[in-house]
Coordinates of C-alpha atoms and ligand atoms in Angstrom, one line a residue:
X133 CA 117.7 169.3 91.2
X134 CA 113.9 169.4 91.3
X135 CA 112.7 166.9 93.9
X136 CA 109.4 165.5 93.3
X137 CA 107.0 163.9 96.0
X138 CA 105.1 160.8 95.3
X139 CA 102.0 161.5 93.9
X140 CA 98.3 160.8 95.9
X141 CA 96.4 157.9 94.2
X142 CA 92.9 156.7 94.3
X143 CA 91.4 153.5 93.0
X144 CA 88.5 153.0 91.3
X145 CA 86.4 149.6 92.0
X146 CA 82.9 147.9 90.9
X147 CA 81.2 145.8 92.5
X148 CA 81.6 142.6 92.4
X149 CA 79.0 140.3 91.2
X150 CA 79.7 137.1 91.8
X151 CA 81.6 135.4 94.7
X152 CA 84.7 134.6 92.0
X153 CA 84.6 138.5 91.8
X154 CA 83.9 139.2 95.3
X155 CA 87.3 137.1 96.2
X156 CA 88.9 139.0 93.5
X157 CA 87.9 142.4 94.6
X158 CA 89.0 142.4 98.7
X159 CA 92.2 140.8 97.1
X160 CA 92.5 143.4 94.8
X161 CA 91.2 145.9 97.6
X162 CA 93.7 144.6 100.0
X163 CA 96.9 145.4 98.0
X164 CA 95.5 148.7 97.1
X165 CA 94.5 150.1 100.8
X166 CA 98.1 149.4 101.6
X167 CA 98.8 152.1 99.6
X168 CA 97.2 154.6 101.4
X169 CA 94.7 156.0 98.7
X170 CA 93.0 159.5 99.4
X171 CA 89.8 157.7 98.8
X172 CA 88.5 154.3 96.6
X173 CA 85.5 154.9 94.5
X174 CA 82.7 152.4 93.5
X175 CA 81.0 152.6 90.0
X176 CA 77.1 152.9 89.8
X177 CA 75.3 150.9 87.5
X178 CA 74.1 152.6 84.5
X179 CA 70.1 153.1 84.8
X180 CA 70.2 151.9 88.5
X181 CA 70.9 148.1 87.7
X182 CA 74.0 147.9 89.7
X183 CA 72.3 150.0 92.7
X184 CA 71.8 147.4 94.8
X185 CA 75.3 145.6 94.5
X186 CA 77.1 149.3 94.8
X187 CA 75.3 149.7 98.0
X188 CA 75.8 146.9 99.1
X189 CA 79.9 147.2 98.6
X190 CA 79.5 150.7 99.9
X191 CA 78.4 149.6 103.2
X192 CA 81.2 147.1 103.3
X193 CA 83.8 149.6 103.0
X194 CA 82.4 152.6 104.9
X195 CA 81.7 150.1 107.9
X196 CA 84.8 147.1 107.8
X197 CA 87.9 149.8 106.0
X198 CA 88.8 152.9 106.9
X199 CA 89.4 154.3 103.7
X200 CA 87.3 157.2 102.1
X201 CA 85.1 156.2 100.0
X202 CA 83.6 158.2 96.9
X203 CA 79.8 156.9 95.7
X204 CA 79.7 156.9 92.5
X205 CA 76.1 158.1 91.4
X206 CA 74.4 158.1 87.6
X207 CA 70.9 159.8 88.0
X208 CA 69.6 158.7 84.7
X209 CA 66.4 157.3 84.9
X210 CA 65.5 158.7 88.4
X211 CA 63.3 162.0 89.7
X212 CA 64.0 164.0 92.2
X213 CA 62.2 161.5 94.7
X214 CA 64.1 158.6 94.3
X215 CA 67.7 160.6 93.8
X216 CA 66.9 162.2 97.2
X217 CA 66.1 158.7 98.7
X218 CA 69.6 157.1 97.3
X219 CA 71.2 160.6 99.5
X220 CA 69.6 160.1 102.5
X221 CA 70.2 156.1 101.8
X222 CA 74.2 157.7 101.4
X223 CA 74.2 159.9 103.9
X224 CA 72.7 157.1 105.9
X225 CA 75.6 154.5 105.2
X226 CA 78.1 157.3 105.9
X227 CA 79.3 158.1 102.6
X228 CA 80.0 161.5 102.5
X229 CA 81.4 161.8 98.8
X230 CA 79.5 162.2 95.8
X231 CA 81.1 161.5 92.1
X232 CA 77.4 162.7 90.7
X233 CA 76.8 161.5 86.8
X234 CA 74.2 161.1 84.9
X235 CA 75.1 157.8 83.0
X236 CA 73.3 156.5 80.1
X237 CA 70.9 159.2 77.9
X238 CA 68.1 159.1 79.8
X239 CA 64.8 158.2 77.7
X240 CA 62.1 160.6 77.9
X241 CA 59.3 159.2 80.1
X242 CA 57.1 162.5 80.4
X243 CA 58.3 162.7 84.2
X244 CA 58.9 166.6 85.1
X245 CA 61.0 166.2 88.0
X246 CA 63.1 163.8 85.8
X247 CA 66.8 164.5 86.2
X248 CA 68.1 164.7 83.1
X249 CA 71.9 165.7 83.1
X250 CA 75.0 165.4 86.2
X251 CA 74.0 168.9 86.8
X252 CA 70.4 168.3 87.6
X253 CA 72.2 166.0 90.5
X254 CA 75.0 168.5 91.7
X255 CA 72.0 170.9 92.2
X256 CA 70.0 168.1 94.2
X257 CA 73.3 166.4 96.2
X258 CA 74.5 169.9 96.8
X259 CA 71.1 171.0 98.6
X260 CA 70.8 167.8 100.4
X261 CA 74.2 169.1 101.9
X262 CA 75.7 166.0 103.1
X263 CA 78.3 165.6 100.4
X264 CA 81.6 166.4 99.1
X265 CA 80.4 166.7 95.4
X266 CA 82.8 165.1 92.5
X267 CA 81.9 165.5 88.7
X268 CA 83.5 163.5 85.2
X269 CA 85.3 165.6 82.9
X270 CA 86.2 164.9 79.4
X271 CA 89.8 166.1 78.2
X272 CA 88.6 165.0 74.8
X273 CA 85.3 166.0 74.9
X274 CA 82.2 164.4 75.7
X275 CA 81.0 162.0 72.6
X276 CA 77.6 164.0 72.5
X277 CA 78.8 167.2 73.1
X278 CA 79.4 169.1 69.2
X279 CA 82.6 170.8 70.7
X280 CA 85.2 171.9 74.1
X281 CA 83.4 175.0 74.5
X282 CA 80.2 173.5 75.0
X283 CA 81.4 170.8 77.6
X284 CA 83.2 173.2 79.5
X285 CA 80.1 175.3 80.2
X286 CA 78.5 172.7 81.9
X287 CA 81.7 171.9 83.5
X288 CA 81.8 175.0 84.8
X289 CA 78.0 175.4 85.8
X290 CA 78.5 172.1 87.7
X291 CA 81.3 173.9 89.7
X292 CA 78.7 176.9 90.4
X293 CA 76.3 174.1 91.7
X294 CA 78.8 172.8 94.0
X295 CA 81.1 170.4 93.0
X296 CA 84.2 171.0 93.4
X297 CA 86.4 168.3 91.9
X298 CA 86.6 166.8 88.4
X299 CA 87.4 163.1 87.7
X300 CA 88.6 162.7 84.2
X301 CA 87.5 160.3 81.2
X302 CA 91.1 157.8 80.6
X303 CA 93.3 159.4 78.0
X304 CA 96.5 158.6 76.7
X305 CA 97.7 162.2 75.0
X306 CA 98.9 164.1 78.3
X307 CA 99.6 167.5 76.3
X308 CA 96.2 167.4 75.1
X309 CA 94.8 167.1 79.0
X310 CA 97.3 169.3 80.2
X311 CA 95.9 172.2 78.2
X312 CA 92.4 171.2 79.0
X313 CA 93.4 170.9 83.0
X314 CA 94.4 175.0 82.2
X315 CA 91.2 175.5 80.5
X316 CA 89.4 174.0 83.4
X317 CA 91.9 176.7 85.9
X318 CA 90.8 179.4 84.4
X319 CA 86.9 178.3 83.7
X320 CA 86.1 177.1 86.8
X321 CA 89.1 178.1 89.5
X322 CA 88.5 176.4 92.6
X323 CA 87.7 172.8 90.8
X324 CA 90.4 170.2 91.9
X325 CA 91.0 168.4 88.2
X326 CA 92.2 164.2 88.8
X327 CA 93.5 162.8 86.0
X328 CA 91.4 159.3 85.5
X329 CA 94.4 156.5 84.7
X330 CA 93.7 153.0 82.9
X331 CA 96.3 150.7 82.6
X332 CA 96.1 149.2 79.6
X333 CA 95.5 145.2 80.6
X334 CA 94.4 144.4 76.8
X335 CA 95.0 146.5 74.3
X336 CA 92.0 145.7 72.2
X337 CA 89.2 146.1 74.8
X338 CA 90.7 149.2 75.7
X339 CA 90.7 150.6 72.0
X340 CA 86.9 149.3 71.7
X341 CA 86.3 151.0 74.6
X342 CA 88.4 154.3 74.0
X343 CA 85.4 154.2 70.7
X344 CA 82.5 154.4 72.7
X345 CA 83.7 157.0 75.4
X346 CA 85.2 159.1 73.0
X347 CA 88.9 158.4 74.2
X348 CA 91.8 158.7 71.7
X349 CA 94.4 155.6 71.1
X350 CA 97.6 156.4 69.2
X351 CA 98.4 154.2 66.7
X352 CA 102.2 153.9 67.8
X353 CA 100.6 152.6 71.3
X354 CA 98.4 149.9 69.8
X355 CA 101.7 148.7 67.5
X356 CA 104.1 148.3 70.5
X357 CA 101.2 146.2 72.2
X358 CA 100.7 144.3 69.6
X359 CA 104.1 143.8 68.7
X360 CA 104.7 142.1 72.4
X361 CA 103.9 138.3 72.1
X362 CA 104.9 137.6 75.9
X363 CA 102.2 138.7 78.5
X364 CA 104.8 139.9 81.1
X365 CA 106.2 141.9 78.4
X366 CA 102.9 144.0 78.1
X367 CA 102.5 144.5 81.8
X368 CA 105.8 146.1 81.7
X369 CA 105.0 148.1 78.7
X370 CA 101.6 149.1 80.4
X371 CA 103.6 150.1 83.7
X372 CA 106.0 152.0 81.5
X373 CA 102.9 154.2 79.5
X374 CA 101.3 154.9 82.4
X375 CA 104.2 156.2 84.2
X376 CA 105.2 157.9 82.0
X377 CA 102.4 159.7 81.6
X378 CA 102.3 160.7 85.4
X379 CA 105.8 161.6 85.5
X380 CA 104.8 164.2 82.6
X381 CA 102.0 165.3 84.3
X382 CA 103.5 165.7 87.5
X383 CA 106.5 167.7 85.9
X384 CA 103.5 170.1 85.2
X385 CA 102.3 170.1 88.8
X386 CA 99.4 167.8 88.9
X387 CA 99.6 165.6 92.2
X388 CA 96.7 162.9 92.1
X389 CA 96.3 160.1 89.6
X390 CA 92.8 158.3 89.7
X391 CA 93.5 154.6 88.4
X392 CA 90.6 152.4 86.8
X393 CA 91.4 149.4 88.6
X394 CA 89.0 147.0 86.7
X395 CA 89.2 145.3 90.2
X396 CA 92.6 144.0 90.0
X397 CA 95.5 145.3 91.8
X398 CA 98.8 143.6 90.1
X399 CA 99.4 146.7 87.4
X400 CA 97.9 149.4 89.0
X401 CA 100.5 148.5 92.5
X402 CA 103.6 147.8 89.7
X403 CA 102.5 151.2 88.7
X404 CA 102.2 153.1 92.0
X405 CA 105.6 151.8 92.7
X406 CA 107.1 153.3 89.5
X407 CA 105.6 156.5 91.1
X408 CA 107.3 156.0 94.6
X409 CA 103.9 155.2 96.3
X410 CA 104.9 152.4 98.4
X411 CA 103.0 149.9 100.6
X412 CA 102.2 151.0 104.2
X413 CA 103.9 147.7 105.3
X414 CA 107.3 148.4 103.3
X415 CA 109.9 148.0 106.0
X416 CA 112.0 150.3 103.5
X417 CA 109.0 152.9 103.1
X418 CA 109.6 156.2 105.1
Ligands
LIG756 P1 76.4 165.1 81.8 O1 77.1 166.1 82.6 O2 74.9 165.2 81.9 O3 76.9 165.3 80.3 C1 76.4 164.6 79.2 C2 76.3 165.5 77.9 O4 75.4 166.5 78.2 C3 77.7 166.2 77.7 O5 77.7 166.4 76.3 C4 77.5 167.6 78.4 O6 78.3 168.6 77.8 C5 76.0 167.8 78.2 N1 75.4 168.5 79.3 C6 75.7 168.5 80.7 N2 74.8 169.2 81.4 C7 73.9 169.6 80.6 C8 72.7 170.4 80.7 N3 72.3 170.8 81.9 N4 71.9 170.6 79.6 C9 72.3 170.2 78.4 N5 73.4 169.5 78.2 C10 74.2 169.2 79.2 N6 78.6 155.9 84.1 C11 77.8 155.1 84.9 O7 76.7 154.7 84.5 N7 78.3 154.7 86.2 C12 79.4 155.1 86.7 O8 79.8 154.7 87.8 C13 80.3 155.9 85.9 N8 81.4 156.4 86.4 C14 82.2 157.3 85.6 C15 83.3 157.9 86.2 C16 84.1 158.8 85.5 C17 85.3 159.4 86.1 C18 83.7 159.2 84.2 C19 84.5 160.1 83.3 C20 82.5 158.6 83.6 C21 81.8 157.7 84.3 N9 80.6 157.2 83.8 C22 79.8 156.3 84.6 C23 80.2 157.4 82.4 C24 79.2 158.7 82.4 O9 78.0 158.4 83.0 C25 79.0 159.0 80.9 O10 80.2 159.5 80.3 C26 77.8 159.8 80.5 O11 77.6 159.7 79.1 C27 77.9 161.2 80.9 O12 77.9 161.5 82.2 P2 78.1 163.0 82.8 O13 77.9 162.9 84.2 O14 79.3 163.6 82.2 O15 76.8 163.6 82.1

């Protein structure tokens, strides 16, 4: 009988922008540091707009929690003066890991010491020396990038810059990541792949979404969604899909799940459970 462990589990969060969401978010936080994440990360507005907000929240949890926290960072639309200040602004706060993007295309402004892709920012966060460095991946290949081969040479050149984890775009076809997760093993050894999770709250925005980042959504998914008239029926089917999924991967020896929380808490928890991970206050948990 093959015993398998629960799996780690980290949370992704943005920051709230409102005090409705702020409310929602420390609930949602709440339920999800009980589960003893290796580390909550906070999303970074694309082109800076959210910089202030993610700071903010970033400060928050590095002083009041003592969970470790990844900063996200998209370096579109900065030079290598301002990315350096938002570093020593990090470094500052106390956040000593780094998911380093580049967000949105980044417009051409003339600006020589522009940074122009993720790996412009590995390069910069990884002589500023501070930071644990954390890049995205793309099991189903980045929406600009003309094929896998090409994606995973800057994947790979990241890892020579110093990162040395990979966060993945959500995905629903586990074989499909699970070759690309041995493509990344022997292109880049050393580089810790995390599978990114999203539980699927509505199945439409998620297929509109899935469009734009270049994610695929079976068919036979989006039929038994829609198919379910009853809300709690979905959750359940969204628990199920999603741990499935981790049970596969785990069978193939992958051991941390990264969930998109959208800031709430009640599926990604339903789903931890259905992986074992139990709350820290569980009189039944080990
Ligand atoms: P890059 O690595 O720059 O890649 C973009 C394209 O350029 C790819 O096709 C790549 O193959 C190619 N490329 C890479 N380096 C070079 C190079 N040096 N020269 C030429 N081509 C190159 N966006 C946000 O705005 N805020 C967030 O908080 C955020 N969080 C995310 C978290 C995760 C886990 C993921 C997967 C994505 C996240 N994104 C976020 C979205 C991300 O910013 C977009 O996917 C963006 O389009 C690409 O970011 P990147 O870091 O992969 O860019």
């Amino acid at each position: 009988m093959t015993i398998v462990n629960a799996p780690q589990l980290s949370f992704e969060f943005f920051p709230p922008k409102n005090t409705v969401q702020e409310r929602r978010f420390w609930r949602s936080f709440g339920a999800l540091e009980l589960l003893c994440p290796s580390f909550v990360s906070v999303t970074w507005g694309a082109l800076g707009v959210d910089a202030e907000p993610s700071m903010k929240l970033l400060e928050s949890l590095t002083k009041d929690t003592s969970v470790p926290v990844v900063a996200h960072l998209a370096c579109s639309g900065m030079n290598i003066s301002s990315a350096s200040a938002v570093l020593d602004k990090l470094s500052a706060l106390g956040v000593t890991r780094l998911l380093a993007l580049r967000g949105d295309a980044p417009k051409n402004t003339g600006d020589t010491s522009a940074l122009r892709h993720a790996t412009d920012l590995v390069q910069l966060a990884a002589a500023h020396g501070d930071f644990e460095i954390s890049v995205a991946g793309y099991p189903e290949v980045h929406p600009e990038s003309s094929n896998s081969l090409e994606d995973m040479h800057w994947l790979r050149r990241k890892a020579e810059l110093g990162a040395s984890k990979v966060v993945t775009q959500f995905f629903f076809d586990t074989d499909n990541f699970l070759r690309w997760r041995d493509e990344v093993a022997a292109q880049a050894p050393g580089l810790t792949v995390i599978p990114g999770i999203l539980p699927i709250e509505d199945i439409d925005k998620v297929t509109r979404f899935a469009a734009v980042c270049g994610s695929h959504v079976p068919n036979d998914l989006v039929t038994r969604f829609t198919a379910l008239k009853d809300a709690s029926d979905r959750s359940s089917l969204a628990v199920e899909v999603a741990a499935k999924m981790c049970d596969r991967m785990q069978s193939e020896a992958v051991e941390q799940f990264h969930i998109y929380t959208l800031n709430r808490s009640t599926l990604p928890v339903r789903i931890a459970s259905a992986l074992g991970v139990t709350s820290a206050l569980d009189p039944l948990a080990a």
